[in-house]
Amino acid sequence: SFLIQPVLTVIMNMVVFGGIAQMSTDGLPQALFYLAGNVCWFYFSDCLNQTSSTFLANQGIFGKVYFPRLVVPISTVISNLLRFGIQLGLFVAVYLYFLINGTDVCPNWAILIVPFLIVMMAGLGLGFGILISSMTTKYRDLTILFTFVVQLWMYATPIVYPISIVTNETLRTIIMLNPMTSIIEAFKFATLGQGYFSWGALGYSFAFMSILLVWGVVIFNKVQRSFMDTV
């Protein structure tokens, strides 16, 4: 299932966005372009979705044994690296196929900051996840809303389209305010040689992640003291 998900998603993207909508991929092979964005998004969304149910999914354990509750969401984010690694391996295999066949794709110096990009994706997923988990202990119906929001969020992130095709300044600014935008664009730039790379944009995403994590941990720790009464 680790490989089926990205393969089927990329095929769907190629049919809908590449074939029917004729959306630009900045001159890159569609399979490679879509896979680069989806591999990053899957890791982020997996971390977010799985950590967002921390309290509800582990209420039995939390009610019986005391240990630092943050261990659970952090371990989830770390364990998801295995899935990410397998999907990243698929990306590398497809990448090498196109490279061997003479496609003009070239990694550059920015490949060195890919581990930093992964840390930011993990931090954003963890931050949003524990924040949502803290909120849904009392308001369970919010879970449905957040699931819908995450699905919409994917289309507000340049996964199936490059940021270069967004010419409307207002819309471009809104998309750039999405902290995942600069991360995915930087990953595409580092591996494919196409994409929007900006230290300023990455700095914004890092600052966003840092504030989110601090806020999330504070709320999480506050909720954990009384969650057994509300969960």
PDB file of C-alpha atoms in Angstrom:
ATOM      1  CA  SER A   1       0.000   0.000   0.000  1.00  0.00           C
ATOM      2  CA  PHE A   2       2.986   2.309   0.523  1.00  0.00           C
ATOM      3  CA  LEU A   3       3.668   2.258  -3.232  1.00  0.00           C
ATOM      4  CA  ILE A   4       0.115   1.807  -4.549  1.00  0.00           C
ATOM      5  CA  GLN A   5      -1.078   5.134  -3.117  1.00  0.00           C
ATOM      6  CA  PRO A   6       1.489   7.371  -4.873  1.00  0.00           C
ATOM      7  CA  VAL A   7       1.326   5.369  -8.123  1.00  0.00           C
ATOM      8  CA  LEU A   8      -2.477   5.583  -8.397  1.00  0.00           C
ATOM      9  CA  THR A   9      -2.476   9.237  -7.346  1.00  0.00           C
ATOM     10  CA  VAL A  10       0.115  10.151  -9.976  1.00  0.00           C
ATOM     11  CA  ILE A  11      -1.817   8.272 -12.680  1.00  0.00           C
ATOM     12  CA  MET A  12      -4.989  10.156 -11.698  1.00  0.00           C
ATOM     13  CA  ASN A  13      -3.092  13.458 -11.732  1.00  0.00           C
ATOM     14  CA  MET A  14      -1.723  12.686 -15.205  1.00  0.00           C
ATOM     15  CA  VAL A  15      -5.198  11.905 -16.554  1.00  0.00           C
ATOM     16  CA  VAL A  16      -7.093  14.777 -14.906  1.00  0.00           C
ATOM     17  CA  PHE A  17      -4.603  17.635 -14.624  1.00  0.00           C
ATOM     18  CA  GLY A  18      -2.074  16.681 -17.287  1.00  0.00           C
ATOM     19  CA  GLY A  19      -4.451  15.230 -19.867  1.00  0.00           C
ATOM     20  CA  ILE A  20      -7.881  16.845 -19.466  1.00  0.00           C
ATOM     21  CA  ALA A  21      -6.916  20.190 -17.906  1.00  0.00           C
ATOM     22  CA  GLN A  22      -3.630  20.435 -19.878  1.00  0.00           C
ATOM     23  CA  MET A  23      -1.972  22.033 -16.848  1.00  0.00           C
ATOM     24  CA  SER A  24       1.694  22.993 -17.144  1.00  0.00           C
ATOM     25  CA  THR A  25       4.404  21.043 -15.355  1.00  0.00           C
ATOM     26  CA  ASP A  26       7.188  23.531 -16.179  1.00  0.00           C
ATOM     27  CA  GLY A  27       8.369  21.319 -19.036  1.00  0.00           C
ATOM     28  CA  LEU A  28       9.056  18.376 -16.725  1.00  0.00           C
ATOM     29  CA  PRO A  29       7.761  14.811 -17.256  1.00  0.00           C
ATOM     30  CA  GLN A  30       4.307  14.647 -15.685  1.00  0.00           C
ATOM     31  CA  ALA A  31       4.983  11.480 -13.688  1.00  0.00           C
ATOM     32  CA  LEU A  32       8.119  12.981 -12.123  1.00  0.00           C
ATOM     33  CA  PHE A  33       6.534  16.367 -11.425  1.00  0.00           C
ATOM     34  CA  TYR A  34       3.431  14.954  -9.752  1.00  0.00           C
ATOM     35  CA  LEU A  35       5.375  12.324  -7.809  1.00  0.00           C
ATOM     36  CA  ALA A  36       7.738  14.941  -6.346  1.00  0.00           C
ATOM     37  CA  GLY A  37       4.845  16.939  -4.917  1.00  0.00           C
ATOM     38  CA  ASN A  38       2.775  13.966  -3.785  1.00  0.00           C
ATOM     39  CA  VAL A  39       5.610  12.214  -1.921  1.00  0.00           C
ATOM     40  CA  CYS A  40       6.128  15.361   0.187  1.00  0.00           C
ATOM     41  CA  TRP A  41       2.418  15.923   0.727  1.00  0.00           C
ATOM     42  CA  PHE A  42       1.749  12.309   1.735  1.00  0.00           C
ATOM     43  CA  TYR A  43       4.358  12.498   4.497  1.00  0.00           C
ATOM     44  CA  PHE A  44       2.997  15.778   5.819  1.00  0.00           C
ATOM     45  CA  SER A  45      -0.661  14.674   5.662  1.00  0.00           C
ATOM     46  CA  ASP A  46       0.115  11.273   7.220  1.00  0.00           C
ATOM     47  CA  CYS A  47       1.818  12.988  10.160  1.00  0.00           C
ATOM     48  CA  LEU A  48      -1.062  15.451  10.525  1.00  0.00           C
ATOM     49  CA  ASN A  49      -3.901  12.931  10.210  1.00  0.00           C
ATOM     50  CA  GLN A  50      -2.382  10.315  12.497  1.00  0.00           C
ATOM     51  CA  THR A  51      -1.297  12.709  15.250  1.00  0.00           C
ATOM     52  CA  SER A  52      -4.639  14.551  15.115  1.00  0.00           C
ATOM     53  CA  SER A  53      -6.330  11.511  16.683  1.00  0.00           C
ATOM     54  CA  THR A  54      -3.743  11.026  19.449  1.00  0.00           C
ATOM     55  CA  PHE A  55      -6.119  11.485  22.391  1.00  0.00           C
ATOM     56  CA  LEU A  56      -9.104   9.642  20.923  1.00  0.00           C
ATOM     57  CA  ALA A  57      -7.083   6.699  19.585  1.00  0.00           C
ATOM     58  CA  ASN A  58      -5.050   6.215  22.769  1.00  0.00           C
ATOM     59  CA  GLN A  59      -7.570   7.048  25.495  1.00  0.00           C
ATOM     60  CA  GLY A  60      -7.432   3.466  26.810  1.00  0.00           C
ATOM     61  CA  ILE A  61      -3.666   3.581  27.325  1.00  0.00           C
ATOM     62  CA  PHE A  62      -3.633   7.179  28.551  1.00  0.00           C
ATOM     63  CA  GLY A  63      -6.261   6.340  31.160  1.00  0.00           C
ATOM     64  CA  LYS A  64      -4.235   3.488  32.658  1.00  0.00           C
ATOM     65  CA  VAL A  65      -0.560   4.344  32.365  1.00  0.00           C
ATOM     66  CA  TYR A  66       1.177   7.668  32.868  1.00  0.00           C
ATOM     67  CA  PHE A  67       3.986   8.671  30.537  1.00  0.00           C
ATOM     68  CA  PRO A  68       4.728  11.879  28.620  1.00  0.00           C
ATOM     69  CA  ARG A  69       1.797  12.030  26.190  1.00  0.00           C
ATOM     70  CA  LEU A  70       3.864  13.815  23.540  1.00  0.00           C
ATOM     71  CA  VAL A  71       5.833  10.588  23.060  1.00  0.00           C
ATOM     72  CA  VAL A  72       2.913   9.146  21.048  1.00  0.00           C
ATOM     73  CA  PRO A  73       2.587  11.838  18.348  1.00  0.00           C
ATOM     74  CA  ILE A  74       6.366  12.247  18.105  1.00  0.00           C
ATOM     75  CA  SER A  75       6.822   8.493  17.627  1.00  0.00           C
ATOM     76  CA  THR A  76       4.111   8.581  14.937  1.00  0.00           C
ATOM     77  CA  VAL A  77       5.977  11.275  13.012  1.00  0.00           C
ATOM     78  CA  ILE A  78       9.228   9.303  13.281  1.00  0.00           C
ATOM     79  CA  SER A  79       7.643   5.979  12.263  1.00  0.00           C
ATOM     80  CA  ASN A  80       6.090   7.654   9.207  1.00  0.00           C
ATOM     81  CA  LEU A  81       9.632   8.251   7.972  1.00  0.00           C
ATOM     82  CA  LEU A  82       9.696   4.571   6.949  1.00  0.00           C
ATOM     83  CA  ARG A  83       6.740   5.053   4.619  1.00  0.00           C
ATOM     84  CA  PHE A  84       8.207   8.305   3.353  1.00  0.00           C
ATOM     85  CA  GLY A  85      11.543   6.586   2.706  1.00  0.00           C
ATOM     86  CA  ILE A  86       9.868   3.860   0.617  1.00  0.00           C
ATOM     87  CA  GLN A  87       7.909   6.427  -1.414  1.00  0.00           C
ATOM     88  CA  LEU A  88      11.035   8.541  -1.805  1.00  0.00           C
ATOM     89  CA  GLY A  89      12.745   5.402  -3.145  1.00  0.00           C
ATOM     90  CA  LEU A  90       9.985   5.134  -5.763  1.00  0.00           C
ATOM     91  CA  PHE A  91      10.601   8.761  -6.706  1.00  0.00           C
ATOM     92  CA  VAL A  92      14.340   8.082  -7.078  1.00  0.00           C
ATOM     93  CA  ALA A  93      13.636   5.023  -9.273  1.00  0.00           C
ATOM     94  CA  VAL A  94      11.340   7.023 -11.579  1.00  0.00           C
ATOM     95  CA  TYR A  95      13.851   9.881 -11.525  1.00  0.00           C
ATOM     96  CA  LEU A  96      16.705   7.590 -12.624  1.00  0.00           C
ATOM     97  CA  TYR A  97      14.528   6.145 -15.398  1.00  0.00           C
ATOM     98  CA  PHE A  98      13.980   9.590 -16.910  1.00  0.00           C
ATOM     99  CA  LEU A  99      17.600  10.601 -16.310  1.00  0.00           C
ATOM    100  CA  ILE A 100      18.917   7.512 -18.119  1.00  0.00           C
ATOM    101  CA  ASN A 101      16.544   8.216 -21.000  1.00  0.00           C
ATOM    102  CA  GLY A 102      18.012  11.671 -21.505  1.00  0.00           C
ATOM    103  CA  THR A 103      15.361  13.836 -19.834  1.00  0.00           C
ATOM    104  CA  ASP A 104      16.659  17.256 -18.841  1.00  0.00           C
ATOM    105  CA  VAL A 105      16.351  16.999 -15.063  1.00  0.00           C
ATOM    106  CA  CYS A 106      19.195  17.912 -12.797  1.00  0.00           C
ATOM    107  CA  PRO A 107      19.634  17.997  -9.029  1.00  0.00           C
ATOM    108  CA  ASN A 108      21.604  20.943  -7.688  1.00  0.00           C
ATOM    109  CA  TRP A 109      23.183  22.269  -4.517  1.00  0.00           C
ATOM    110  CA  ALA A 110      19.754  22.620  -2.884  1.00  0.00           C
ATOM    111  CA  ILE A 111      19.632  18.817  -2.576  1.00  0.00           C
ATOM    112  CA  LEU A 112      21.719  19.341   0.581  1.00  0.00           C
ATOM    113  CA  ILE A 113      18.807  21.007   2.368  1.00  0.00           C
ATOM    114  CA  VAL A 114      16.290  18.207   1.639  1.00  0.00           C
ATOM    115  CA  PRO A 115      16.755  16.775   5.185  1.00  0.00           C
ATOM    116  CA  PHE A 116      15.880  20.249   6.508  1.00  0.00           C
ATOM    117  CA  LEU A 117      12.746  20.266   4.316  1.00  0.00           C
ATOM    118  CA  ILE A 118      11.743  16.871   5.743  1.00  0.00           C
ATOM    119  CA  VAL A 119      12.161  18.183   9.292  1.00  0.00           C
ATOM    120  CA  MET A 120       9.909  21.146   8.444  1.00  0.00           C
ATOM    121  CA  MET A 121       7.242  18.859   6.945  1.00  0.00           C
ATOM    122  CA  ALA A 122       7.372  16.695  10.077  1.00  0.00           C
ATOM    123  CA  GLY A 123       7.202  19.757  12.331  1.00  0.00           C
ATOM    124  CA  LEU A 124       4.202  21.207  10.512  1.00  0.00           C
ATOM    125  CA  GLY A 125       2.394  17.856  10.524  1.00  0.00           C
ATOM    126  CA  LEU A 126       3.111  17.364  14.229  1.00  0.00           C
ATOM    127  CA  GLY A 127       2.181  20.921  15.161  1.00  0.00           C
ATOM    128  CA  PHE A 128      -1.139  20.928  13.352  1.00  0.00           C
ATOM    129  CA  GLY A 129      -1.844  17.352  14.452  1.00  0.00           C
ATOM    130  CA  ILE A 130      -1.453  17.880  18.203  1.00  0.00           C
ATOM    131  CA  LEU A 131      -3.378  21.153  17.981  1.00  0.00           C
ATOM    132  CA  ILE A 132      -6.299  19.437  16.233  1.00  0.00           C
ATOM    133  CA  SER A 133      -6.090  16.493  18.639  1.00  0.00           C
ATOM    134  CA  SER A 134      -6.360  18.881  21.574  1.00  0.00           C
ATOM    135  CA  MET A 135      -9.397  20.612  20.063  1.00  0.00           C
ATOM    136  CA  THR A 136     -11.278  17.439  19.106  1.00  0.00           C
ATOM    137  CA  THR A 137     -11.220  15.958  22.624  1.00  0.00           C
ATOM    138  CA  LYS A 138     -14.040  18.347  23.485  1.00  0.00           C
ATOM    139  CA  TYR A 139     -15.494  19.064  20.034  1.00  0.00           C
ATOM    140  CA  ARG A 140     -15.452  15.732  18.214  1.00  0.00           C
ATOM    141  CA  ASP A 141     -17.453  17.005  15.239  1.00  0.00           C
ATOM    142  CA  LEU A 142     -14.458  19.148  14.312  1.00  0.00           C
ATOM    143  CA  THR A 143     -12.731  15.976  13.109  1.00  0.00           C
ATOM    144  CA  ILE A 144     -14.985  15.891  10.034  1.00  0.00           C
ATOM    145  CA  LEU A 145     -14.330  19.574   9.339  1.00  0.00           C
ATOM    146  CA  PHE A 146     -10.561  19.176   9.622  1.00  0.00           C
ATOM    147  CA  THR A 147     -10.597  16.165   7.268  1.00  0.00           C
ATOM    148  CA  PHE A 148     -12.348  18.312   4.664  1.00  0.00           C
ATOM    149  CA  VAL A 149      -9.963  21.234   5.259  1.00  0.00           C
ATOM    150  CA  VAL A 150      -6.890  19.025   4.730  1.00  0.00           C
ATOM    151  CA  GLN A 151      -8.304  17.799   1.403  1.00  0.00           C
ATOM    152  CA  LEU A 152      -8.871  21.386   0.247  1.00  0.00           C
ATOM    153  CA  TRP A 153      -5.449  22.364   1.560  1.00  0.00           C
ATOM    154  CA  MET A 154      -3.809  19.935  -0.858  1.00  0.00           C
ATOM    155  CA  TYR A 155      -5.215  21.868  -3.819  1.00  0.00           C
ATOM    156  CA  ALA A 156      -4.052  25.145  -2.288  1.00  0.00           C
ATOM    157  CA  THR A 157      -0.516  23.715  -2.413  1.00  0.00           C
ATOM    158  CA  PRO A 158       1.461  23.573  -5.692  1.00  0.00           C
ATOM    159  CA  ILE A 159       1.464  19.805  -6.075  1.00  0.00           C
ATOM    160  CA  VAL A 160      -0.359  19.336  -9.387  1.00  0.00           C
ATOM    161  CA  TYR A 161       0.646  22.752 -10.700  1.00  0.00           C
ATOM    162  CA  PRO A 162       3.806  24.886 -10.509  1.00  0.00           C
ATOM    163  CA  ILE A 163       3.651  28.213  -8.679  1.00  0.00           C
ATOM    164  CA  SER A 164       4.977  29.805 -11.885  1.00  0.00           C
ATOM    165  CA  ILE A 165       1.562  29.544 -13.579  1.00  0.00           C
ATOM    166  CA  VAL A 166      -0.110  31.609 -10.840  1.00  0.00           C
ATOM    167  CA  THR A 167       0.086  35.125 -12.286  1.00  0.00           C
ATOM    168  CA  ASN A 168      -2.558  36.802 -10.126  1.00  0.00           C
ATOM    169  CA  GLU A 169      -0.567  38.560  -7.403  1.00  0.00           C
ATOM    170  CA  THR A 170      -3.285  38.266  -4.746  1.00  0.00           C
ATOM    171  CA  LEU A 171      -3.774  34.553  -5.372  1.00  0.00           C
ATOM    172  CA  ARG A 172      -0.018  33.978  -5.488  1.00  0.00           C
ATOM    173  CA  THR A 173       0.398  35.736  -2.128  1.00  0.00           C
ATOM    174  CA  ILE A 174      -2.332  33.582  -0.586  1.00  0.00           C
ATOM    175  CA  ILE A 175      -0.678  30.406  -1.907  1.00  0.00           C
ATOM    176  CA  MET A 176       2.728  31.551  -0.628  1.00  0.00           C
ATOM    177  CA  LEU A 177       1.217  32.090   2.843  1.00  0.00           C
ATOM    178  CA  ASN A 178       0.665  28.328   2.896  1.00  0.00           C
ATOM    179  CA  PRO A 179       3.792  27.091   4.765  1.00  0.00           C
ATOM    180  CA  MET A 180       3.886  23.892   2.676  1.00  0.00           C
ATOM    181  CA  THR A 181       4.213  25.832  -0.597  1.00  0.00           C
ATOM    182  CA  SER A 182       7.841  26.909  -0.230  1.00  0.00           C
ATOM    183  CA  ILE A 183       8.838  23.456   1.050  1.00  0.00           C
ATOM    184  CA  ILE A 184       7.392  21.546  -1.907  1.00  0.00           C
ATOM    185  CA  GLU A 185       8.646  24.125  -4.417  1.00  0.00           C
ATOM    186  CA  ALA A 186      12.132  23.930  -2.857  1.00  0.00           C
ATOM    187  CA  PHE A 187      12.052  20.110  -3.060  1.00  0.00           C
ATOM    188  CA  LYS A 188      11.152  20.293  -6.762  1.00  0.00           C
ATOM    189  CA  PHE A 189      13.880  22.864  -7.328  1.00  0.00           C
ATOM    190  CA  ALA A 190      16.464  20.733  -5.521  1.00  0.00           C
ATOM    191  CA  THR A 191      15.643  17.481  -7.321  1.00  0.00           C
ATOM    192  CA  LEU A 192      14.264  18.544 -10.705  1.00  0.00           C
ATOM    193  CA  GLY A 193      15.919  21.885 -11.304  1.00  0.00           C
ATOM    194  CA  GLN A 194      12.528  23.595 -11.704  1.00  0.00           C
ATOM    195  CA  GLY A 195      10.567  25.340  -8.977  1.00  0.00           C
ATOM    196  CA  TYR A 196      10.475  28.477  -6.892  1.00  0.00           C
ATOM    197  CA  PHE A 197      13.295  28.632  -4.372  1.00  0.00           C
ATOM    198  CA  SER A 198      13.442  31.417  -1.816  1.00  0.00           C
ATOM    199  CA  TRP A 199      15.339  31.569   1.466  1.00  0.00           C
ATOM    200  CA  GLY A 200      12.837  34.180   2.622  1.00  0.00           C
ATOM    201  CA  ALA A 201       9.872  31.895   1.888  1.00  0.00           C
ATOM    202  CA  LEU A 202      11.587  28.964   3.610  1.00  0.00           C
ATOM    203  CA  GLY A 203      12.389  31.212   6.567  1.00  0.00           C
ATOM    204  CA  TYR A 204       8.705  32.085   6.802  1.00  0.00           C
ATOM    205  CA  SER A 205       7.753  28.381   6.752  1.00  0.00           C
ATOM    206  CA  PHE A 206      10.339  27.606   9.439  1.00  0.00           C
ATOM    207  CA  ALA A 207       9.106  30.463  11.652  1.00  0.00           C
ATOM    208  CA  PHE A 208       5.499  29.339  11.098  1.00  0.00           C
ATOM    209  CA  MET A 209       6.440  25.766  12.055  1.00  0.00           C
ATOM    210  CA  SER A 210       8.332  26.886  15.178  1.00  0.00           C
ATOM    211  CA  ILE A 211       5.481  29.058  16.473  1.00  0.00           C
ATOM    212  CA  LEU A 212       2.944  26.347  15.619  1.00  0.00           C
ATOM    213  CA  LEU A 213       4.929  23.680  17.489  1.00  0.00           C
ATOM    214  CA  VAL A 214       5.306  25.819  20.616  1.00  0.00           C
ATOM    215  CA  TRP A 215       1.612  26.722  20.557  1.00  0.00           C
ATOM    216  CA  GLY A 216       0.610  23.106  19.869  1.00  0.00           C
ATOM    217  CA  VAL A 217       2.742  21.721  22.712  1.00  0.00           C
ATOM    218  CA  VAL A 218       1.381  24.294  25.184  1.00  0.00           C
ATOM    219  CA  ILE A 219      -2.252  23.504  24.282  1.00  0.00           C
ATOM    220  CA  PHE A 220      -1.551  19.747  24.163  1.00  0.00           C
ATOM    221  CA  ASN A 221      -0.008  19.749  27.641  1.00  0.00           C
ATOM    222  CA  LYS A 222      -2.886  21.823  28.982  1.00  0.00           C
ATOM    223  CA  VAL A 223      -5.528  19.476  27.555  1.00  0.00           C
ATOM    224  CA  GLN A 224      -3.789  16.265  28.667  1.00  0.00           C
ATOM    225  CA  ARG A 225      -4.332  17.151  32.323  1.00  0.00           C
ATOM    226  CA  SER A 226      -8.103  16.981  32.001  1.00  0.00           C
ATOM    227  CA  PHE A 227      -8.813  15.118  28.761  1.00  0.00           C
ATOM    228  CA  MET A 228     -10.083  11.934  30.493  1.00  0.00           C
ATOM    229  CA  ASP A 229     -13.045  13.982  31.717  1.00  0.00           C
ATOM    230  CA  THR A 230     -13.965  15.177  28.237  1.00  0.00           C
ATOM    231  CA  VAL A 231     -12.820  12.444  25.847  1.00  0.00           C
TER     232      VAL A 231
END
